[in-house]
Amino acid sequence: MRLAPQPSARPLRLPLILLLLLHVLLLGAAVVSSPVVSAGCPDRCVCDEQLVVQCAGQHLTTFPADLPLATRQLIISNNRIAELPPLALNYLSDLVYLDCSNNSLTEVSQSTFGNLRKLAYLDLSFNTLRRVEDRTFGPLASLVMLRMTDNPGLSEIHPDAFAENKALQVVDVSRNNLTVLNISSLLALPALRSVGLSGNPWSCRCDNEDLSLWVHLESFKFQDEGQTVCGSPADMQGRRLGEVGIQLRTLCHQTLGSWDYLFFVVIGFVIFAAGTVSAWLMGVVMVLYERYIKKKDEQLDLENEDESNETSHSSRGRKDCNNRSLKNTYTV
Ligand SMILES: *[C@@H]1O[C@H](CO)[C@@H](O)[C@H](O)[C@H]1NC(C)=O
Ligand SMILES: *[C@@H]1O[C@H](CO)[C@@H](O)[C@H](O)[C@H]1NC(C)=O
Ligand SMILES: *[C@@H]1O[C@H](CO)[C@@H](O)[C@H](O)[C@H]1NC(C)=O
């Protein structure tokens, strides 16, 4: 199995740090006080030398206690476990394979899988999950296969839920209650080669245009593409999601709604009004300018007249002076 690079360090939230600290302390205490912890096997489970712990179908209602710390495979399927306790689960830092299918899980979050950096296979199918939040699978840098089918109430997967699972190759979210799926982070996963979407009531409206185009363009990636069909609107029901991709593309980018028409009318009016006002302003400015120029010209003319009078006087004066001085020199 290939190891993907660890996600770049993000500032950890304080509660998470506390949680980790607490967990390190508890770990130390447990190892010191009861060496049985790492050697034993939980009640109603079978443990073998290959570090496989098998607890399937044991009517468990809680996560098994006293799991061997070095457990590599944990199978707790077909029970009625309602919660995956982050503290207990994250002791198991060598865990590679985790099958939680067919339980009563209602919630998983970022802290649930906080420390499982080697986990490659995760099965959450046949549970009662309702939504998947941002970065729920964030810490799972080695995750290759994620199965999350048959959660009848699961109707929401955050766009960035898988954003950091760079090793992910197979995602199966078949037979849930999904209507839309934002594919921006899925498209960025370099190794993704198989996606299961069938058995969901997909919306075939513009809100799901990207997904349906993706199914159309890369149908080879989709398992059971024939069963991946529209659940709404009524006139699209039962049509294949991939088949309506192109139709949605044209539909969602060409038709104009009443708001668009209103927008154009308003814009037209604004342009018209702005044109009228600016023409009027232009006119006013030009008239004022013309008047100003005229006034200036008149003023200049007046000033010129004054000046020419003055200069003629002064030149006459100067001539007199010269004459007088000349006369003086002659008389000397
Ligand atoms: C789920 O587990 C129960 C036992 O807890 C079993 O009877 C049932 O068949 C299982 N369902 C599936 C789909 O595996
Ligand atoms: C699936 O989602 C719809 C709303 O989108 C809701 O009305 C319905 O109850 C949900 N189904 C289940 C089984 O939760
Ligand atoms: C999908 O999610 C991304 C990231 O959260 C967001 O930027 C984008 O607008 C979303 N796309 C749609 C169609 O909602």
Short mmCIF file of C-alpha atoms and ligand atoms in Angstrom, two decimals:
data_model
loop_
_atom_site.label_atom_id
_atom_site.label_comp_id
_atom_site.label_asym_id
_atom_site.label_seq_id
_atom_site.Cartn_x
_atom_site.Cartn_y
_atom_site.Cartn_z
CA MET A 1 0.00 0.00 0.00
CA ARG A 2 1.28 3.41 -0.75
CA LEU A 3 1.66 5.98 1.98
CA ALA A 4 0.42 9.40 1.11
CA PRO A 5 2.18 12.46 2.49
CA GLN A 6 0.74 13.67 5.75
CA PRO A 7 -1.53 16.67 5.42
CA SER A 8 0.24 19.93 6.02
CA ALA A 9 0.17 21.02 9.64
CA ARG A 10 -2.85 23.05 10.53
CA PRO A 11 -3.30 24.82 13.81
CA LEU A 12 -4.93 22.25 16.07
CA ARG A 13 -7.89 23.36 18.06
CA LEU A 14 -7.26 23.57 21.77
CA PRO A 15 -9.78 20.87 22.73
CA LEU A 16 -8.08 18.47 20.36
CA ILE A 17 -4.69 19.15 21.95
CA LEU A 18 -6.16 18.58 25.41
CA LEU A 19 -7.75 15.42 24.16
CA LEU A 20 -4.45 14.15 22.81
CA LEU A 21 -2.63 15.07 26.02
CA LEU A 22 -5.23 13.30 28.11
CA HIS A 23 -5.01 10.30 25.87
CA VAL A 24 -1.21 10.14 26.18
CA LEU A 25 -1.53 10.34 29.98
CA LEU A 26 -4.20 7.66 30.08
CA LEU A 27 -2.16 5.50 27.78
CA GLY A 28 0.81 5.72 30.15
CA ALA A 29 -1.35 4.99 33.18
CA ALA A 30 -3.04 2.02 31.52
CA VAL A 31 0.22 0.43 30.44
CA VAL A 32 1.72 0.84 33.91
CA SER A 33 -1.29 -0.32 35.92
CA SER A 34 -2.47 -3.22 33.79
CA PRO A 35 -0.04 -4.87 31.42
CA VAL A 36 -2.97 -7.08 30.34
CA VAL A 37 -4.25 -4.26 28.13
CA SER A 38 -1.93 -4.90 25.24
CA ALA A 39 -1.87 -8.67 25.59
CA GLY A 40 -5.56 -9.40 26.17
CA CYS A 41 -8.56 -9.65 23.94
CA PRO A 42 -11.94 -7.95 24.50
CA ASP A 43 -14.95 -9.94 25.73
CA ARG A 44 -16.85 -11.71 22.93
CA CYS A 45 -14.07 -10.99 20.43
CA VAL A 46 -11.50 -13.26 18.84
CA CYS A 47 -7.92 -12.05 18.49
CA ASP A 48 -5.20 -13.73 16.48
CA GLU A 49 -1.44 -13.40 16.02
CA GLN A 50 -1.91 -11.38 12.85
CA LEU A 51 -3.31 -8.63 15.08
CA VAL A 52 -6.82 -9.14 13.74
CA VAL A 53 -9.63 -8.56 16.25
CA GLN A 54 -12.93 -10.04 15.16
CA CYS A 55 -16.07 -8.96 17.07
CA ALA A 56 -18.73 -9.26 14.36
CA GLY A 57 -22.33 -10.14 15.26
CA GLN A 58 -21.86 -10.25 19.03
CA HIS A 59 -24.81 -8.02 20.01
CA LEU A 60 -22.36 -5.41 21.25
CA THR A 61 -23.93 -2.06 22.09
CA THR A 62 -20.68 -0.31 22.94
CA PHE A 63 -17.24 -0.19 21.38
CA PRO A 64 -15.17 -3.13 22.72
CA ALA A 65 -12.90 -2.27 25.65
CA ASP A 66 -9.34 -3.53 26.21
CA LEU A 67 -8.36 -3.83 22.60
CA PRO A 68 -4.75 -4.83 21.96
CA LEU A 69 -2.81 -1.65 21.27
CA ALA A 70 -1.13 -3.11 18.20
CA THR A 71 -4.42 -4.13 16.54
CA ARG A 72 -4.16 -3.84 12.77
CA GLN A 73 -7.62 -5.05 11.75
CA LEU A 74 -10.76 -4.46 13.77
CA ILE A 75 -14.09 -5.91 12.70
CA ILE A 76 -17.07 -4.80 14.77
CA SER A 77 -19.73 -5.19 12.07
CA ASN A 78 -23.27 -6.52 12.67
CA ASN A 79 -23.64 -5.17 16.19
CA ARG A 80 -25.66 -2.31 17.64
CA ILE A 81 -22.80 0.00 18.56
CA ALA A 82 -24.08 3.57 18.75
CA GLU A 83 -20.83 5.46 19.07
CA LEU A 84 -17.16 5.32 18.13
CA PRO A 85 -15.40 6.80 21.17
CA PRO A 86 -12.49 8.92 19.91
CA LEU A 87 -10.33 8.22 22.95
CA ALA A 88 -10.50 4.44 22.71
CA LEU A 89 -10.31 4.34 18.93
CA ASN A 90 -7.29 6.59 18.68
CA TYR A 91 -5.14 4.33 20.87
CA LEU A 92 -5.05 2.10 17.86
CA SER A 93 -2.54 4.04 15.85
CA ASP A 94 -1.48 0.95 13.87
CA LEU A 95 -5.00 0.26 12.66
CA VAL A 96 -5.13 -0.41 8.93
CA TYR A 97 -8.59 -1.94 8.51
CA LEU A 98 -11.77 -0.90 10.33
CA ASP A 99 -15.16 -2.42 9.57
CA CYS A 100 -18.01 -0.74 11.45
CA SER A 101 -20.75 -1.72 9.04
CA ASN A 102 -24.25 -2.61 10.19
CA ASN A 103 -24.28 -0.80 13.53
CA SER A 104 -26.26 2.14 14.95
CA LEU A 105 -23.73 4.91 14.44
CA THR A 106 -25.38 8.31 14.14
CA GLU A 107 -22.35 10.53 14.12
CA VAL A 108 -18.73 10.66 13.12
CA SER A 109 -16.57 13.77 13.32
CA GLN A 110 -13.07 15.09 12.93
CA SER A 111 -12.04 13.82 16.38
CA THR A 112 -13.40 10.31 15.75
CA PHE A 113 -10.52 9.39 13.44
CA GLY A 114 -8.02 11.90 14.84
CA ASN A 115 -5.02 9.59 15.02
CA LEU A 116 -5.54 6.78 12.53
CA ARG A 117 -2.84 7.73 10.07
CA LYS A 118 -2.33 4.19 8.75
CA LEU A 119 -5.99 3.39 8.20
CA ALA A 120 -6.51 2.26 4.61
CA TYR A 121 -9.99 0.69 4.71
CA LEU A 122 -13.01 2.16 6.48
CA ASP A 123 -16.52 0.77 6.30
CA LEU A 124 -19.41 2.79 7.73
CA SER A 125 -22.17 1.19 5.67
CA PHE A 126 -25.55 0.15 7.12
CA ASN A 127 -25.57 2.70 9.91
CA THR A 128 -27.80 5.68 10.67
CA LEU A 129 -25.47 8.54 9.83
CA ARG A 130 -27.27 11.71 8.81
CA ARG A 131 -24.51 14.01 7.71
CA VAL A 132 -20.77 14.10 7.14
CA GLU A 133 -19.08 17.26 8.32
CA ASP A 134 -16.07 19.17 7.12
CA ARG A 135 -12.79 17.23 7.56
CA THR A 136 -14.45 14.21 9.13
CA PHE A 137 -11.91 12.06 7.32
CA GLY A 138 -9.19 14.70 7.37
CA PRO A 139 -6.64 12.85 9.53
CA LEU A 140 -6.88 9.66 7.46
CA ALA A 141 -3.91 10.34 5.21
CA SER A 142 -3.60 6.70 4.08
CA LEU A 143 -7.26 6.01 3.44
CA VAL A 144 -7.65 4.12 0.17
CA MET A 145 -11.19 2.79 0.36
CA LEU A 146 -14.20 4.34 2.03
CA ARG A 147 -17.53 2.55 2.08
CA MET A 148 -20.46 4.55 3.40
CA THR A 149 -23.48 2.96 1.76
CA ASP A 150 -26.99 2.22 3.06
CA ASN A 151 -27.39 5.01 5.59
CA PRO A 152 -31.01 5.81 4.73
CA GLY A 153 -31.00 9.25 6.38
CA LEU A 154 -27.62 10.42 5.10
CA SER A 155 -28.47 13.52 3.10
CA GLU A 156 -25.48 15.80 3.42
CA ILE A 157 -21.77 15.44 2.75
CA HIS A 158 -19.66 18.53 3.30
CA PRO A 159 -17.79 19.65 0.15
CA ASP A 160 -14.44 19.35 1.95
CA ALA A 161 -15.16 16.10 3.81
CA PHE A 162 -12.61 14.17 1.69
CA ALA A 163 -10.39 17.11 0.77
CA GLU A 164 -7.31 15.75 2.59
CA ASN A 165 -7.56 12.07 1.72
CA LYS A 166 -5.04 12.19 -1.07
CA ALA A 167 -4.66 8.40 -1.20
CA LEU A 168 -8.37 7.76 -1.67
CA GLN A 169 -9.11 5.45 -4.61
CA VAL A 170 -12.60 4.15 -3.95
CA VAL A 171 -15.56 6.02 -2.45
CA ASP A 172 -18.93 4.34 -2.22
CA VAL A 173 -21.90 6.38 -1.02
CA SER A 174 -24.58 4.30 -2.72
CA ARG A 175 -28.12 3.92 -1.33
CA ASN A 176 -28.17 6.92 0.97
CA ASN A 177 -30.52 9.93 0.89
CA LEU A 178 -28.24 12.25 -1.06
CA THR A 179 -29.74 14.74 -3.51
CA VAL A 180 -26.70 16.88 -4.28
CA LEU A 181 -22.95 16.41 -4.00
CA ASN A 182 -20.40 19.18 -4.38
CA ILE A 183 -17.58 17.53 -6.30
CA SER A 184 -14.92 20.24 -6.10
CA SER A 185 -12.73 18.37 -3.60
CA LEU A 186 -13.40 14.93 -5.12
CA LEU A 187 -12.15 16.18 -8.49
CA ALA A 188 -8.88 17.17 -6.86
CA LEU A 189 -8.11 13.67 -5.48
CA PRO A 190 -5.27 12.33 -7.63
CA ALA A 191 -5.85 8.58 -7.16
CA LEU A 192 -9.64 8.41 -7.24
CA ARG A 193 -10.75 5.72 -9.67
CA SER A 194 -14.11 4.45 -8.49
CA VAL A 195 -17.18 6.23 -7.13
CA GLY A 196 -20.49 4.66 -6.15
CA LEU A 197 -23.50 6.96 -6.28
CA SER A 198 -26.36 4.64 -7.18
CA GLY A 199 -29.60 4.40 -5.23
CA ASN A 200 -29.70 8.03 -4.10
CA PRO A 201 -32.58 10.40 -5.00
CA TRP A 202 -30.32 12.71 -7.01
CA SER A 203 -31.52 16.15 -7.92
CA CYS A 204 -31.38 16.78 -11.66
CA ARG A 205 -31.57 20.52 -11.36
CA CYS A 206 -28.91 23.15 -11.82
CA ASP A 207 -27.68 22.68 -8.23
CA ASN A 208 -26.32 19.29 -9.29
CA GLU A 209 -25.10 20.21 -12.73
CA ASP A 210 -21.40 19.62 -11.96
CA LEU A 211 -21.99 16.12 -10.62
CA SER A 212 -24.13 15.05 -13.55
CA LEU A 213 -21.61 16.43 -16.05
CA TRP A 214 -18.85 14.53 -14.25
CA VAL A 215 -20.82 11.28 -14.46
CA HIS A 216 -21.44 12.03 -18.13
CA LEU A 217 -17.80 12.73 -18.97
CA GLU A 218 -16.10 10.03 -16.86
CA SER A 219 -18.78 7.36 -16.68
CA PHE A 220 -16.10 4.63 -16.45
CA LYS A 221 -15.37 5.76 -12.88
CA PHE A 222 -18.89 5.20 -11.65
CA GLN A 223 -20.11 1.86 -10.33
CA ASP A 224 -23.69 1.03 -11.24
CA GLU A 225 -23.99 4.08 -13.40
CA GLY A 226 -27.25 2.66 -14.77
CA GLN A 227 -28.77 2.80 -11.29
CA THR A 228 -27.55 6.34 -10.69
CA VAL A 229 -30.76 8.16 -11.55
CA CYS A 230 -32.68 11.37 -10.92
CA GLY A 231 -35.10 11.50 -8.00
CA SER A 232 -36.34 15.00 -8.79
CA PRO A 233 -37.77 17.08 -10.43
CA ALA A 234 -40.81 14.97 -11.35
CA ASP A 235 -40.31 15.16 -15.13
CA MET A 236 -36.73 13.87 -14.83
CA GLN A 237 -37.40 11.02 -12.39
CA GLY A 238 -35.73 7.76 -13.35
CA ARG A 239 -33.47 9.27 -16.01
CA ARG A 240 -29.79 8.50 -15.66
CA LEU A 241 -27.81 11.24 -13.98
CA GLY A 242 -25.03 10.99 -16.57
CA GLU A 243 -27.51 11.21 -19.42
CA VAL A 244 -28.92 14.59 -18.34
CA GLY A 245 -25.48 16.19 -17.88
CA ILE A 246 -25.38 17.97 -21.24
CA GLN A 247 -29.04 18.91 -21.01
CA LEU A 248 -28.48 20.55 -17.62
CA ARG A 249 -25.42 22.29 -18.97
CA THR A 250 -27.41 24.04 -21.69
CA LEU A 251 -30.51 24.50 -19.55
CA CYS A 252 -28.63 26.12 -16.67
CA HIS A 253 -26.62 28.53 -18.77
CA GLN A 254 -29.04 29.75 -21.40
CA THR A 255 -32.53 30.31 -20.10
CA LEU A 256 -33.34 33.61 -18.50
CA GLY A 257 -35.56 33.71 -15.46
CA SER A 258 -37.98 36.53 -14.69
CA TRP A 259 -35.36 38.06 -12.42
CA ASP A 260 -32.96 38.24 -15.35
CA TYR A 261 -35.56 40.08 -17.44
CA LEU A 262 -36.26 42.44 -14.56
CA PHE A 263 -32.53 42.95 -14.26
CA PHE A 264 -32.25 43.86 -17.94
CA VAL A 265 -35.21 46.27 -17.73
CA VAL A 266 -33.69 47.96 -14.69
CA ILE A 267 -30.26 48.12 -16.30
CA GLY A 268 -31.83 49.54 -19.49
CA PHE A 269 -33.61 52.21 -17.52
CA VAL A 270 -30.47 53.04 -15.57
CA ILE A 271 -28.46 53.39 -18.77
CA PHE A 272 -31.17 55.53 -20.35
CA ALA A 273 -31.43 57.76 -17.28
CA ALA A 274 -27.68 58.04 -16.94
CA GLY A 275 -27.42 59.00 -20.64
CA THR A 276 -30.08 61.68 -20.33
CA VAL A 277 -28.62 63.14 -17.18
CA SER A 278 -25.10 63.17 -18.55
CA ALA A 279 -26.28 64.80 -21.81
CA TRP A 280 -28.04 67.49 -19.82
CA LEU A 281 -25.00 68.01 -17.62
CA MET A 282 -22.81 68.22 -20.72
CA GLY A 283 -25.12 70.86 -22.20
CA VAL A 284 -25.07 72.92 -19.03
CA VAL A 285 -21.31 72.68 -18.78
CA MET A 286 -20.88 73.72 -22.42
CA VAL A 287 -23.20 76.70 -22.10
CA LEU A 288 -21.43 77.82 -18.94
CA TYR A 289 -18.06 77.34 -20.57
CA GLU A 290 -19.08 79.34 -23.62
CA ARG A 291 -20.29 82.16 -21.41
CA TYR A 292 -17.12 82.07 -19.45
CA ILE A 293 -14.97 82.17 -22.59
CA LYS A 294 -17.02 85.09 -23.90
CA LYS A 295 -16.63 87.00 -20.66
CA LYS A 296 -12.93 86.29 -20.59
CA ASP A 297 -12.57 87.55 -24.17
CA GLU A 298 -14.44 90.73 -23.36
CA GLN A 299 -12.30 91.27 -20.31
CA LEU A 300 -9.15 90.66 -22.30
CA ASP A 301 -10.26 93.16 -24.94
CA LEU A 302 -10.89 95.75 -22.27
CA GLU A 303 -7.57 95.10 -20.62
CA ASN A 304 -5.78 95.28 -23.96
CA GLU A 305 -7.30 98.65 -24.65
CA ASP A 306 -6.24 99.93 -21.25
CA GLU A 307 -2.78 98.55 -21.69
CA SER A 308 -2.28 100.03 -25.17
CA ASN A 309 -3.29 103.44 -23.81
CA GLU A 310 -0.85 103.09 -20.94
CA THR A 311 2.05 102.00 -23.15
CA SER A 312 1.57 104.88 -25.56
CA HIS A 313 1.67 107.35 -22.67
CA SER A 314 4.79 105.87 -21.18
CA SER A 315 6.65 105.73 -24.50
CA ARG A 316 5.85 109.37 -25.07
CA GLY A 317 7.24 110.14 -21.61
CA ARG A 318 10.37 108.20 -22.31
CA LYS A 319 10.90 110.06 -25.58
CA ASP A 320 10.57 113.33 -23.72
CA CYS A 321 13.20 112.21 -21.29
CA ASN A 322 15.55 111.23 -24.04
CA ASN A 323 15.02 114.47 -25.82
CA ARG A 324 15.66 116.33 -22.63
CA SER A 325 18.90 114.44 -21.94
CA LEU A 326 20.03 114.94 -25.49
CA LYS A 327 19.29 118.59 -25.15
CA ASN A 328 21.30 118.56 -21.93
CA THR A 329 24.35 116.97 -23.55
CA TYR A 330 24.26 119.50 -26.34
CA THR A 331 24.06 122.32 -23.95
CA VAL A 332 27.06 120.98 -21.96
C1 LIG B 1 -26.97 -6.63 10.48
O1 LIG B 1 -26.71 -7.30 11.69
C2 LIG B 1 -27.76 -8.09 12.16
C3 LIG B 1 -27.33 -8.68 13.48
O2 LIG B 1 -27.04 -7.64 14.38
C4 LIG B 1 -28.10 -9.19 11.16
O3 LIG B 1 -29.18 -9.94 11.57
C5 LIG B 1 -28.40 -8.54 9.80
O4 LIG B 1 -28.59 -9.53 8.82
C6 LIG B 1 -27.26 -7.62 9.39
N1 LIG B 1 -27.61 -6.93 8.18
C7 LIG B 1 -26.80 -6.83 7.13
C8 LIG B 1 -27.30 -6.03 5.98
O5 LIG B 1 -25.69 -7.35 7.12
C1 LIG B 2 -34.50 11.97 2.89
O1 LIG B 2 -34.47 13.38 2.70
C2 LIG B 2 -35.73 13.97 2.53
C3 LIG B 2 -35.50 15.45 2.31
O2 LIG B 2 -34.54 15.66 1.35
C4 LIG B 2 -36.58 13.75 3.75
O3 LIG B 2 -37.87 14.29 3.56
C5 LIG B 2 -36.68 12.25 4.03
O4 LIG B 2 -37.39 12.04 5.23
C6 LIG B 2 -35.31 11.63 4.14
N1 LIG B 2 -35.40 10.21 4.29
C7 LIG B 2 -34.98 9.60 5.38
C8 LIG B 2 -35.14 8.13 5.38
O5 LIG B 2 -34.48 10.19 6.32
C1 LIG B 3 -18.41 23.59 -3.66
O1 LIG B 3 -17.60 23.74 -2.54
C2 LIG B 3 -16.55 24.68 -2.71
C3 LIG B 3 -15.67 24.63 -1.47
O2 LIG B 3 -16.42 24.68 -0.31
C4 LIG B 3 -17.14 26.05 -2.97
O3 LIG B 3 -16.12 26.99 -3.17
C5 LIG B 3 -18.02 25.98 -4.22
O4 LIG B 3 -18.65 27.22 -4.43
C6 LIG B 3 -19.06 24.89 -4.06
N1 LIG B 3 -19.76 24.74 -5.34
C7 LIG B 3 -21.09 24.79 -5.43
C8 LIG B 3 -21.65 24.60 -6.80
O5 LIG B 3 -21.81 24.97 -4.46
#
